[in-house]
Structure formats: C-alpha cells, structure tokens
Coordinates of C-alpha atoms in Angstrom, one line a residue:
M1 CA -2.3 6.4 -11.0
C2 CA -4.6 9.3 -9.9
G3 CA -6.2 11.3 -7.2
I4 CA -10.0 11.6 -7.7
V5 CA -12.5 14.0 -6.2
L6 CA -16.3 14.2 -6.8
S7 CA -18.9 16.4 -5.3
L8 CA -22.5 15.3 -5.9
G9 CA -25.7 17.2 -5.1
P10 CA -27.4 20.6 -5.5
E11 CA -25.1 22.3 -3.0
A12 CA -21.9 21.1 -4.8
D13 CA -19.6 24.1 -4.5
P14 CA -17.0 24.6 -7.3
V15 CA -14.7 26.6 -4.9
I16 CA -14.6 23.8 -2.3
F17 CA -14.3 21.2 -5.0
R18 CA -11.2 22.9 -6.6
R19 CA -9.6 23.2 -3.2
M20 CA -10.1 19.6 -2.5
L21 CA -8.7 18.6 -5.8
A22 CA -5.7 20.9 -5.4
V23 CA -4.8 19.0 -2.1
L24 CA -4.3 15.9 -4.2
A25 CA -2.0 17.6 -6.7
P26 CA 1.0 15.4 -5.8
R27 CA -0.8 12.3 -6.9
G28 CA -0.6 13.2 -10.6
E29 CA 0.8 15.4 -13.3
V30 CA -2.3 17.0 -14.9
T31 CA -5.6 18.2 -13.5
E32 CA -8.7 17.2 -15.5
T33 CA -12.2 18.3 -14.4
R34 CA -15.8 18.3 -15.5
Y35 CA -18.4 20.7 -14.1
E36 CA -22.1 19.9 -14.4
A37 CA -25.2 20.8 -12.4
G38 CA -25.0 18.8 -9.2
L39 CA -21.9 16.9 -10.4
L40 CA -18.3 18.2 -10.0
A41 CA -15.7 15.6 -11.0
G42 CA -12.0 15.7 -11.3
T43 CA -8.8 13.8 -11.3
R44 CA -5.2 14.6 -10.8
R45 CA -3.9 12.1 -13.3
L46 CA -0.5 10.3 -13.3
R47 CA 0.0 9.4 -16.9
V48 CA 1.0 5.8 -17.1
V49 CA -1.2 3.8 -19.6
D50 CA -2.1 5.6 -22.9
R51 CA -0.7 8.8 -21.5
D52 CA -2.1 11.2 -24.1
R53 CA -5.7 9.8 -24.6
A54 CA -6.8 8.5 -21.2
V55 CA -8.2 11.8 -20.2
Q56 CA -10.5 11.9 -17.2
P57 CA -13.2 12.2 -16.1
W58 CA -14.0 9.6 -18.9
V59 CA -17.5 9.8 -20.4
S60 CA -19.1 6.8 -22.2
A61 CA -19.8 7.0 -25.9
D62 CA -23.5 7.4 -25.2
E63 CA -22.7 10.1 -22.7
R64 CA -24.8 8.4 -20.0
W65 CA -21.9 7.5 -17.6
L66 CA -18.9 9.4 -16.2
L67 CA -15.9 7.6 -14.7
C68 CA -13.3 8.9 -12.2
Y69 CA -10.7 6.2 -11.8
N70 CA -7.6 5.6 -9.7
G71 CA -5.3 2.6 -10.1
E72 CA -4.5 0.0 -12.7
V73 CA -6.5 -3.0 -14.0
F74 CA -3.7 -5.4 -15.0
N75 CA -5.9 -7.6 -17.2
H76 CA -7.2 -4.8 -19.4
H77 CA -5.7 -6.3 -22.6
Q78 CA -7.7 -9.5 -22.1
L79 CA -10.9 -7.6 -21.1
R80 CA -10.5 -5.4 -24.2
A81 CA -10.3 -8.4 -26.5
Q82 CA -13.5 -9.9 -24.9
L83 CA -15.4 -6.6 -25.2
T84 CA -14.2 -6.0 -28.8
G85 CA -15.6 -9.4 -29.6
L86 CA -18.9 -8.4 -28.1
G87 CA -19.1 -5.3 -30.3
H88 CA -17.5 -2.6 -28.3
R89 CA -15.3 0.0 -30.1
F90 CA -12.6 1.8 -28.3
R91 CA -11.2 5.3 -28.6
S92 CA -8.0 4.7 -26.7
A93 CA -5.7 2.0 -25.5
S94 CA -6.3 2.8 -21.8
D95 CA -7.5 0.6 -19.0
T96 CA -9.7 3.6 -18.0
E97 CA -11.9 3.1 -21.1
V98 CA -11.9 -0.7 -20.6
V99 CA -13.3 -0.3 -17.0
L100 CA -16.3 1.8 -18.2
A101 CA -16.9 -0.5 -21.2
A102 CA -16.9 -3.5 -18.8
F103 CA -19.5 -1.8 -16.7
A104 CA -21.7 -1.0 -19.7
Q105 CA -21.5 -4.7 -20.8
W106 CA -21.7 -6.6 -17.5
G107 CA -23.0 -4.1 -15.0
E108 CA -22.1 -4.7 -11.4
Q109 CA -20.8 -8.2 -12.3
M110 CA -17.8 -6.5 -13.9
V111 CA -16.1 -6.4 -10.5
T112 CA -15.6 -10.1 -10.6
R113 CA -13.6 -9.8 -13.8
L114 CA -11.1 -7.1 -12.7
R115 CA -7.6 -8.0 -11.7
G116 CA -5.7 -5.0 -10.2
E117 CA -5.4 -2.3 -7.7
Y118 CA -8.2 0.3 -8.1
A119 CA -10.8 2.5 -6.7
F120 CA -13.4 4.3 -8.8
A121 CA -16.7 6.0 -9.1
I122 CA -19.1 5.8 -12.1
V123 CA -21.8 8.4 -12.1
E124 CA -25.1 8.4 -14.0
R125 CA -25.1 11.9 -15.3
A126 CA -28.8 12.4 -15.6
T127 CA -29.7 11.2 -12.1
G128 CA -26.6 11.8 -10.1
R129 CA -26.5 8.2 -8.9
A130 CA -23.0 6.9 -8.4
Y131 CA -21.5 3.4 -8.4
L132 CA -18.5 2.9 -6.2
V133 CA -15.8 0.2 -6.3
R134 CA -12.7 -0.5 -4.3
D135 CA -10.2 -3.4 -4.9
P136 CA -10.4 -6.5 -2.7
L137 CA -7.4 -5.7 -0.5
G138 CA -7.8 -1.9 -0.4
V139 CA -4.5 -1.1 -2.2
K140 CA -6.1 2.0 -3.6
P141 CA -8.1 4.3 -1.2
L142 CA -11.5 5.8 -1.4
Y143 CA -13.3 8.0 1.2
L144 CA -16.6 9.9 1.5
S145 CA -17.9 12.8 3.5
R146 CA -21.4 14.3 3.7
T147 CA -22.3 18.0 4.1
P148 CA -25.8 19.6 3.7
G149 CA -26.9 19.0 0.1
C150 CA -23.7 17.4 -1.1
L151 CA -21.8 14.2 -0.9
H152 CA -18.0 14.3 -1.4
L153 CA -15.7 11.5 -2.6
A154 CA -11.9 11.6 -2.6
S155 CA -8.8 9.5 -2.7
E156 CA -7.4 10.8 0.5
V157 CA -8.7 12.1 3.9
K158 CA -6.7 15.3 3.6
A159 CA -8.9 16.4 0.7
L160 CA -12.1 15.9 2.7
V161 CA -11.1 17.5 6.0
R162 CA -11.7 20.9 4.5
A163 CA -15.4 20.1 4.5
G164 CA -15.2 19.7 8.3
A165 CA -17.6 16.7 8.4
P166 CA -16.9 13.1 9.5
V167 CA -15.0 11.0 7.0
V168 CA -16.0 7.4 6.2
E169 CA -13.8 4.9 4.4
V170 CA -15.2 2.8 1.5
P171 CA -14.2 -0.7 2.7
P172 CA -11.9 -2.9 0.6
G173 CA -13.7 -5.4 -1.6
H174 CA -16.9 -3.5 -1.5
H175 CA -19.1 -2.0 -4.2
G176 CA -22.5 -0.4 -4.4
W177 CA -24.5 2.7 -5.1
I178 CA -25.1 6.2 -3.8
D179 CA -28.7 6.9 -4.7
A180 CA -30.2 10.3 -5.7
D181 CA -30.8 11.0 -2.0
H182 CA -27.1 10.4 -1.2
Q183 CA -27.8 7.3 0.8
V184 CA -24.8 4.9 0.4
H185 CA -25.5 1.2 -0.1
L186 CA -22.3 -0.8 -0.2
R187 CA -21.8 -4.6 0.0
P188 CA -18.8 -6.9 -0.3
Y189 CA -18.0 -8.6 -3.7
V190 CA -15.1 -10.5 -2.2
D191 CA -15.2 -12.0 1.3
L192 CA -11.6 -12.3 2.5
L193 CA -12.7 -14.5 5.4
S194 CA -13.9 -17.2 3.1
L195 CA -11.4 -16.9 0.4
G196 CA -10.1 -20.3 -0.7
A197 CA -12.5 -22.1 1.8
D198 CA -14.0 -24.2 -0.9
A199 CA -10.6 -25.4 -2.2
P200 CA -8.5 -28.1 -0.5
M201 CA -5.5 -27.3 1.6
V202 CA -2.1 -27.7 -0.2
T203 CA 0.0 -29.8 2.2
D204 CA 2.6 -31.2 -0.2
P205 CA 5.7 -29.1 -0.1
D206 CA 6.6 -29.7 -3.7
E207 CA 3.1 -28.8 -5.0
A208 CA 3.0 -25.7 -2.7
A209 CA 6.4 -24.5 -3.8
L210 CA 5.4 -24.8 -7.5
L211 CA 2.1 -23.0 -7.0
V212 CA 3.8 -20.2 -5.0
R213 CA 6.4 -19.8 -7.7
T214 CA 4.0 -19.8 -10.6
T215 CA 1.5 -17.5 -8.9
L216 CA 4.0 -14.9 -7.7
T217 CA 5.9 -14.9 -10.9
D218 CA 2.7 -14.2 -12.8
S219 CA 1.7 -11.5 -10.4
I220 CA 5.1 -9.7 -10.8
Q221 CA 4.9 -10.1 -14.6
V222 CA 1.6 -8.3 -15.0
R223 CA 2.8 -5.4 -12.9
L224 CA 5.8 -5.0 -15.1
D225 CA 3.6 -4.4 -18.2
T226 CA 4.7 -0.8 -18.9
D227 CA 7.1 0.9 -21.2
L228 CA 8.2 3.2 -18.4
T229 CA 11.2 2.7 -16.1
V230 CA 10.2 0.5 -13.2
G231 CA 11.5 1.1 -9.8
V232 CA 11.9 -1.5 -7.0
V233 CA 12.0 -0.6 -3.3
L234 CA 14.9 -2.8 -2.2
S235 CA 15.5 -3.5 1.4
G236 CA 17.9 -6.4 0.8
G237 CA 15.4 -8.8 2.4
L238 CA 13.8 -11.8 0.9
D239 CA 10.6 -10.2 -0.5
S240 CA 12.0 -7.1 -2.2
S241 CA 15.0 -9.1 -3.5
L242 CA 12.6 -11.6 -5.2
V243 CA 10.8 -8.7 -6.9
L244 CA 14.1 -7.2 -8.1
L245 CA 15.3 -10.5 -9.4
H246 CA 12.1 -10.8 -11.5
A247 CA 12.2 -7.2 -12.6
A248 CA 15.8 -7.4 -13.7
Q249 CA 15.0 -10.5 -15.8
R250 CA 11.7 -9.3 -17.4
H251 CA 12.0 -5.5 -17.8
P252 CA 14.6 -3.7 -19.9
D253 CA 14.8 -0.6 -17.6
C254 CA 14.6 -0.9 -13.9
V255 CA 16.2 0.8 -10.9
A256 CA 16.4 -0.2 -7.3
V257 CA 16.2 2.3 -4.4
T258 CA 17.3 1.6 -0.8
V259 CA 17.2 3.8 2.3
G260 CA 19.3 3.3 5.4
V261 CA 22.2 4.3 7.6
P262 CA 25.4 3.8 5.5
D263 CA 26.6 0.8 7.4
S264 CA 23.2 -0.7 8.0
P265 CA 22.4 -4.4 7.0
D266 CA 19.8 -3.2 4.5
V267 CA 22.2 -1.1 2.6
A268 CA 25.0 -3.8 2.6
Y269 CA 22.7 -6.6 1.3
A270 CA 21.0 -4.4 -1.2
R271 CA 24.3 -3.1 -2.7
R272 CA 25.5 -6.6 -3.1
L273 CA 22.4 -7.9 -4.8
A274 CA 22.0 -4.9 -7.2
G275 CA 25.7 -5.1 -8.1
E276 CA 25.5 -8.8 -8.9
L277 CA 22.4 -8.2 -11.1
G278 CA 23.9 -5.2 -12.8
V279 CA 20.9 -3.1 -11.8
R280 CA 21.2 0.6 -11.4
H281 CA 21.0 1.2 -7.6
E282 CA 20.2 4.4 -5.7
V283 CA 21.0 4.5 -2.0
V284 CA 19.4 7.2 0.1
E285 CA 21.9 7.4 2.9
L286 CA 20.4 8.8 6.1
R287 CA 21.9 9.0 9.6
P288 CA 19.6 9.0 12.6
R289 CA 20.4 12.7 13.3
D290 CA 19.1 13.6 9.8
I291 CA 15.5 12.8 11.0
R292 CA 14.0 15.8 12.7
L293 CA 10.6 16.9 13.9
A294 CA 9.8 18.5 10.5
D295 CA 10.4 15.1 8.8
V296 CA 8.1 13.3 11.2
R297 CA 5.4 16.0 10.8
E298 CA 5.6 15.7 7.0
A299 CA 5.4 11.9 7.2
I300 CA 2.2 12.2 9.2
R301 CA 0.8 14.8 6.9
I302 CA 1.4 12.6 3.8
S303 CA 0.5 9.3 5.3
E304 CA -2.7 10.0 7.4
L305 CA -1.8 6.9 9.4
T306 CA -3.4 5.9 12.7
E307 CA -0.9 3.6 14.4
Y308 CA 2.5 4.6 15.8
G309 CA 4.5 1.9 14.2
D310 CA 3.1 2.7 10.7
I311 CA 3.9 6.3 11.2
I312 CA 7.5 5.4 12.0
N313 CA 7.7 3.3 8.9
A314 CA 6.3 6.2 6.9
V315 CA 9.1 8.4 8.1
V316 CA 11.5 5.9 6.6
S317 CA 9.4 5.5 3.4
V318 CA 9.1 9.1 2.4
P319 CA 12.8 9.5 1.4
I320 CA 12.5 6.5 -0.9
F321 CA 9.7 7.8 -2.9
R322 CA 11.0 11.3 -2.9
R323 CA 14.2 10.0 -4.5
L324 CA 12.2 7.9 -7.1
A325 CA 10.3 11.1 -8.1
E326 CA 13.6 12.9 -8.5
L327 CA 14.7 10.1 -10.8
G328 CA 11.6 10.5 -12.9
V329 CA 10.3 7.0 -12.0
K330 CA 6.5 6.8 -12.0
V331 CA 6.0 3.0 -11.5
V332 CA 7.5 1.0 -8.6
L333 CA 7.1 -2.5 -7.2
T334 CA 7.4 -3.3 -3.5
G335 CA 7.6 -6.5 -1.4
D336 CA 4.8 -5.5 1.0
G337 CA 2.3 -8.2 2.0
S338 CA 4.6 -11.2 2.1
D339 CA 5.0 -11.2 5.8
E340 CA 1.2 -11.2 6.3
L341 CA 0.6 -14.0 3.8
F342 CA 3.6 -16.3 4.5
G343 CA 4.1 -16.3 8.2
G344 CA 6.7 -13.5 8.6
Y345 CA 5.5 -12.5 12.1
P346 CA 6.3 -14.5 15.3
M347 CA 2.7 -14.4 16.5
Y348 CA 1.7 -16.9 13.8
H349 CA 4.0 -19.5 15.3
E350 CA 3.3 -18.9 18.9
V351 CA -0.3 -20.2 18.7
G352 CA -2.2 -23.2 17.3
P353 CA -3.2 -23.4 13.6
E354 CA -6.8 -22.2 14.1
V355 CA -5.8 -19.2 16.2
A356 CA -3.0 -18.5 13.7
R357 CA -5.6 -18.4 10.9
R358 CA -7.7 -15.9 12.7
L359 CA -4.6 -13.7 13.3
F360 CA -3.7 -14.1 9.6
L361 CA -7.2 -13.0 8.5
H362 CA -7.2 -10.0 10.9
K363 CA -3.9 -8.8 9.5
I364 CA -5.1 -9.1 5.9
R365 CA -8.3 -7.3 6.6
N366 CA -6.5 -4.4 8.2
L367 CA -3.7 -3.9 5.6
C368 CA -5.8 -1.2 4.0
R369 CA -5.4 1.2 6.9
T370 CA -1.8 0.1 7.9
E371 CA 0.8 -1.2 5.5
L372 CA -1.1 -0.4 2.3
Q373 CA -2.1 3.1 3.4
R374 CA 1.6 3.8 4.1
V375 CA 2.6 2.5 0.6
D376 CA -0.2 4.4 -1.2
R377 CA 0.3 7.8 0.5
T378 CA 4.1 7.9 0.7
S379 CA 4.4 6.9 -3.0
M380 CA 1.5 9.0 -4.4
G381 CA 2.6 11.9 -2.3
F382 CA 5.4 12.2 -4.8
G383 CA 3.6 11.1 -8.0
V384 CA 4.8 7.5 -7.9
E385 CA 2.5 4.6 -8.4
A386 CA 3.4 1.6 -6.1
R387 CA 2.3 -1.9 -7.1
V388 CA 2.2 -4.7 -4.6
P389 CA 2.6 -8.1 -6.4
F390 CA 2.4 -10.1 -3.1
L391 CA -1.2 -9.0 -2.7
D392 CA -2.6 -10.2 -6.0
L393 CA -5.9 -11.8 -5.1
A394 CA -4.8 -15.2 -6.6
L395 CA -1.7 -15.2 -4.3
V396 CA -3.7 -14.3 -1.3
E397 CA -6.2 -17.1 -2.0
L398 CA -3.3 -19.5 -2.4
A399 CA -1.8 -18.4 0.9
M400 CA -5.1 -19.1 2.6
R401 CA -4.8 -22.7 1.5
L402 CA -1.3 -23.3 2.9
P403 CA -0.9 -24.6 6.4
I404 CA 1.2 -22.8 8.9
E405 CA 3.7 -25.7 8.9
L406 CA 4.7 -24.7 5.3
K407 CA 5.1 -21.1 6.2
M408 CA 7.3 -21.7 9.3
R409 CA 9.7 -24.7 9.2
E410 CA 13.2 -25.4 10.5
G411 CA 13.1 -22.2 12.5
Q412 CA 12.7 -20.1 9.3
E413 CA 9.8 -17.9 8.5
K414 CA 8.4 -17.8 4.9
W415 CA 9.9 -21.2 4.4
I416 CA 7.8 -22.1 1.4
V417 CA 8.7 -18.9 -0.4
R418 CA 12.4 -19.5 0.1
R419 CA 12.0 -23.1 -1.2
A420 CA 9.9 -22.0 -4.2
F421 CA 12.7 -19.7 -5.4
A422 CA 15.8 -21.6 -4.0
D423 CA 17.5 -21.8 -7.4
L424 CA 16.9 -18.0 -8.1
L425 CA 17.9 -16.5 -4.7
P426 CA 21.5 -16.0 -3.7
D427 CA 22.2 -18.0 -0.6
Y428 CA 22.9 -14.9 1.5
I429 CA 19.4 -13.5 0.7
R430 CA 17.6 -16.9 1.0
R431 CA 19.1 -17.4 4.5
R432 CA 18.7 -13.9 5.7
P433 CA 16.1 -13.7 8.6
K434 CA 13.3 -11.1 8.5
N435 CA 14.3 -7.6 9.5
P436 CA 11.5 -4.9 9.8
M437 CA 12.3 -2.2 7.3
S438 CA 12.6 0.7 9.7
Y439 CA 14.7 -1.3 12.2
S440 CA 17.2 -2.7 9.8
S441 CA 17.6 0.6 8.0
G442 CA 18.9 1.9 11.4
L443 CA 16.4 4.8 11.6
H444 CA 13.6 3.5 13.7
E445 CA 14.8 4.6 17.1
R446 CA 15.4 8.1 15.9
A447 CA 11.8 8.5 14.7
R448 CA 10.7 7.0 18.0
L449 CA 12.0 10.1 19.8
Y450 CA 9.1 12.0 18.5
K451 CA 6.4 9.4 19.2
P452 CA 4.7 11.3 22.1
L453 CA 3.9 14.1 19.5
F454 CA 2.3 11.8 16.9
A455 CA -1.3 12.0 18.1
R456 CA -1.2 15.8 18.4
L457 CA 0.3 16.3 15.0
H458 CA -2.3 13.9 13.5
R459 CA -5.1 16.0 14.9
T460 CA -3.7 19.3 13.6
F461 CA -4.3 18.0 10.1
G462 CA -7.9 17.1 10.9
Y463 CA -7.4 13.4 10.3
H464 CA -9.3 12.5 13.5
L465 CA -12.4 13.2 11.4
L466 CA -11.8 9.6 10.1
E467 CA -10.3 8.1 13.3
P468 CA -7.7 9.1 15.9
V469 CA -4.2 7.7 16.4
R470 CA -4.3 4.4 18.2
R471 CA -1.7 2.3 20.0
D472 CA 0.0 -0.3 17.9
F473 CA -2.3 -3.4 17.6
D474 CA 0.7 -5.8 17.5
S475 CA 1.9 -4.6 20.9
V476 CA -1.7 -4.9 22.3
L477 CA -1.9 -8.4 20.9
M478 CA 1.4 -9.3 22.4
S479 CA 0.3 -8.0 25.8
C480 CA -2.8 -10.2 25.5
D481 CA -0.8 -13.4 24.7
N482 CA -2.0 -13.4 21.1
D483 CA -5.7 -13.6 22.2
L484 CA -7.3 -11.7 19.3
D485 CA -10.7 -11.1 21.0
A486 CA -9.0 -9.8 24.1
A487 CA -6.7 -7.6 22.1
I488 CA -9.6 -6.0 20.1
A489 CA -11.4 -5.3 23.4
A490 CA -8.3 -3.9 25.0
G491 CA -7.6 -1.7 22.0
R492 CA -11.1 -0.2 22.2
A493 CA -10.8 0.4 25.9
R494 CA -7.4 2.1 25.8
R495 CA -6.8 3.4 22.3
D496 CA -3.8 5.6 22.9
Y497 CA -0.7 5.3 25.0
T498 CA -0.7 6.8 28.5
V499 CA 1.7 9.6 29.6
L500 CA 3.7 7.1 31.6
E501 CA 4.0 4.7 28.6
H502 CA 5.2 7.6 26.4
A503 CA 7.7 8.6 29.1
R504 CA 9.2 5.1 29.3
D505 CA 9.3 4.9 25.5
L506 CA 11.0 8.3 25.2
V507 CA 13.7 7.3 27.8
G508 CA 14.5 4.1 25.8
A509 CA 14.7 6.0 22.6
A510 CA 16.9 8.7 24.2
R511 CA 19.3 6.1 25.5
W512 CA 19.6 4.5 22.0
N513 CA 20.2 7.8 20.3
A514 CA 22.8 8.8 22.9
A515 CA 24.7 5.5 22.5
P516 CA 26.5 6.4 19.2
M517 CA 27.8 9.7 20.8
V518 CA 29.1 7.8 23.8
R519 CA 30.8 5.3 21.5
R520 CA 32.5 8.0 19.5
L521 CA 33.8 9.5 22.7
V522 CA 35.3 6.3 24.1
T523 CA 36.3 4.4 21.0
P524 CA 39.6 5.2 19.1
R525 CA 39.1 6.2 15.5
R526 CA 39.5 3.5 12.9
N527 CA 41.9 4.0 10.0
R528 CA 40.3 5.4 6.9
G529 CA 40.8 2.1 5.1
D530 CA 38.8 0.1 7.6
G531 CA 35.2 -0.6 6.6
A532 CA 32.4 -2.9 7.3
P533 CA 32.5 -6.1 5.2
L534 CA 29.7 -7.0 2.9
P535 CA 27.3 -9.7 4.2
G536 CA 27.9 -13.4 3.4

C-alpha cells in the first residue's frame, strides 16, 4: 500500500531524502513526510484502509514512536478488538495504527500475531533506534544502504542507488533493531525450513483436500476485505481461475484482467471463464511485434529483477498492471505461489521425496527476489497493491505437510488442489495442464530477442549495487540433474550467460519470431468468418 523511505543519522540530507522518496512516487497517491533532527521519514501512500485518517508517518499517542509502514495486516480487526480490551484507544480505523499499538503492547512479540504482507520500520524518536520487520515470505520489500553518518531505508532498490553505496536486503521473516550507532541486528522470527516440522504429515487425500480447500478459501476471503473494486490477474490457468471464482462469489465488484496474443490459450480460457461467471473482463491484447526494446528496458527499470526468466515475465506483467491502473483498480489478487507449494514444476517429480523437499524449500526461500519481487514492483509501479493468497503462511505450512504423492498424481501436477475444488472448477480449467504465464500468453519468445541486453540495462540503473543479473537458476538446476548443491555451486562459479550461450539463444528466438512471417507468406488467407474455437 505504500513506498517508504527513512534517513537516520546526523548526516541525513533532506535533499537526498526527497529525491529518494520521489523515485517511489508510483507506489502511492499522496506524499507524507516528517522531518526531525537525525530522522527523515516519509511515505508515498496508496490509500486503501481508512483512506482519510491513516496518515503516515504515524506517531504514537505518547509521541515516543514513529511508524513507516508498507503493506496490509489482514487480521487487524481481530487485533484491534484485543487491544481495545487491553485499554488501547484508537484514532482511526486503519491497520497502520493497529500495528503500532500492537508493538506498544507486546513489543517484539507482536510479529507472531501479524497475518499479512508487510514491511515496516518503527523509530524511537528520542534515540534514533529503529525496529525493522519484513513479512515471512517477503511479499513486501525492504532494503537499506549506509553512507557516512546516515543509514537509509527504502521499499525499492531504485530509491537507494542515488546514494551510490552498496544495497542490502532485509531478509523475509526477519526483524530486529538498528542501534544508535547504525549497527543492524536482525534475526528470523519465522524459520521456513522448519515450518510444519512439528506437525504430522497429512497423507489421507480426503483430509488433505478438505484442509487445502478450507485454508485457501480463508486466505482469499481475508484478502477480499475491502470496499474497493478488486482486480484478479487471470491467466485462465488453475490458480488464477480459483482466485476469480472465489472473488466473484464473495465480492460485489471485481474485474479480471488478462494479457496475451489474441488467439493465445490464455486469452481463450480466460474469456470463457469470465463470461460464464458474468465478471467484467479486460483483455490486454499484445502481439509479439508490439514488444520493443523500450518495453524491455522499462520492465527492467520497474522490476529490478536479477534473473533472465523473471525479467521476461515482468515484460508480460507490466501491461496488466498498467491497465488495472487505467481502470482505477487499487487492489488485485494473483495466483502466484501455487506452483511452488503444490508441485507445479517438473523438478519436484524427477527426484526422490527428500530431494524434492529441499528443492521445494529453496524455491520458497527465493520467492522474495524472483516471483514476489516481480509481482510487487510491476504492480506498485502503477499504484496497484497485489495480494497473493497462495502464500498465506497457514497455507505454506500446510503445503509443507503434504507429501509429493498428493501434489503430483495420475500424471497431473497440483493434483490435491484440483481435487479440493473439483466441484467448483469447470472441467476445462480443472484438466488444463500448467502453462507458464509468459509462454502461454504467446509473448515470451519476443522478449527473449532482447535477452543479451538484460545485464547491461540492469547495470545502467545501478541495481548491481544490490546484486548483478544472474543466469536462471532453474536452467542451472536442470543442467545439474536437479542436484541442488551442485546447482548452487555452478551458479556462483558462472553467474551470467556466456557470449556463445547468448548467441545460441538469440538465434532460437530469431527463428521463432520469423516463423509467423513465413507462415503468412506461404499460407492462404482464411475467410473472415473463420476463427479459433474456444477451448473445451
């Protein structure tokens, strides 16, 4: 819901601070700041919850603490009731105020009570000490950079590169303090590697299906708690279709948005589902030739991503959120995270259960800099807040307790999800195999034409101050026969693609992009009445 920037220390410069905050202007609608000696704090606020009174930076009633907050805490109604019972009085109906009241009541233990997607900093105004928190999966970002006499915090790398110093990411699921000497002391409050380890595995298909259905339904429900129009990014695949089905049932005003080549599978499936549900549907029709170098450059600027495949997906994502912003939609739900949790990748099924679990955990831990970074940047780059119901911590913990045999069965990935919602899903969606977004949209190979330029473009924005572009880990893993340790070592040894690899890739992409032109030259024109049939 926001972009946040803080500069802490005697050398905090208001000019630099304002420039940093201005960079994050797309993340919100209003700029709100507070200037104090050694403390410059500001937000670019997207007004979603209690739009008029949730002004930031938020200062506690006793004026001891200041909060800069990005994201949403979905259980703020329940926390408010508890805190009211303990004697707290509230000035607003915002989750922002609840977060600071929870800290005042429970201190650092408050993080175990939060359910949501968030990153925030709470500063003790008298001392300059700051308490940092980032949500367990890293849905919302937080970075820091140190210059002489000042420590900067911001929601995006692009705000910090102006300082010219190395940028460090606050890890997901971590919290801790920046002391008066600007030393950072962070520690995990959620350990993804041990999540669900103390609970028994769920091996019965009926029990597993019921738990998946109950947990996912609840996760979607809490993310629909808004009086604003809710958008759904709809690919026509299993995950986004499930989100739309729930949104159409539980929210009075929703709209679906799909991107793709006019005759692509994504567009056909999405049109059919939205039509059957009676949901307003916006289709962003793009042809491969519509994607040019300027679009790739802009996707890299917005996304700050460091793997080639993620950058290509960002190229496809940008038009979706641009269209949502044009429609005035500020809250959107996506289906991201389901493949990681429920066995949507072939690698999970090509190895034994123990190796599959290690691969699964590696994927989950790295979502913050891959899939989730793409979702956050490309949505907030247009003032749209994306919510990811498949990555609610309760659902992640449940997925940890499901054996791979329930995730892949009868030759079908995400089998348990399909079973859990078999009565809700149209058969043509339930039986549709996984298609990566950028491939099935028909746009992937066009973006791949510009792949050799990705690393250079990334450096021009200064993003290497965090880390450089690296080769796609999935391809490294595949070349290492799904040996995770070998793939990690290989990735460190050869981070980027060689010139020869780029050349081969470019030739393949050029052939693919030339094929439609060749087909048009050799194939007789169809009659105007001819058209591709709908799926199913």
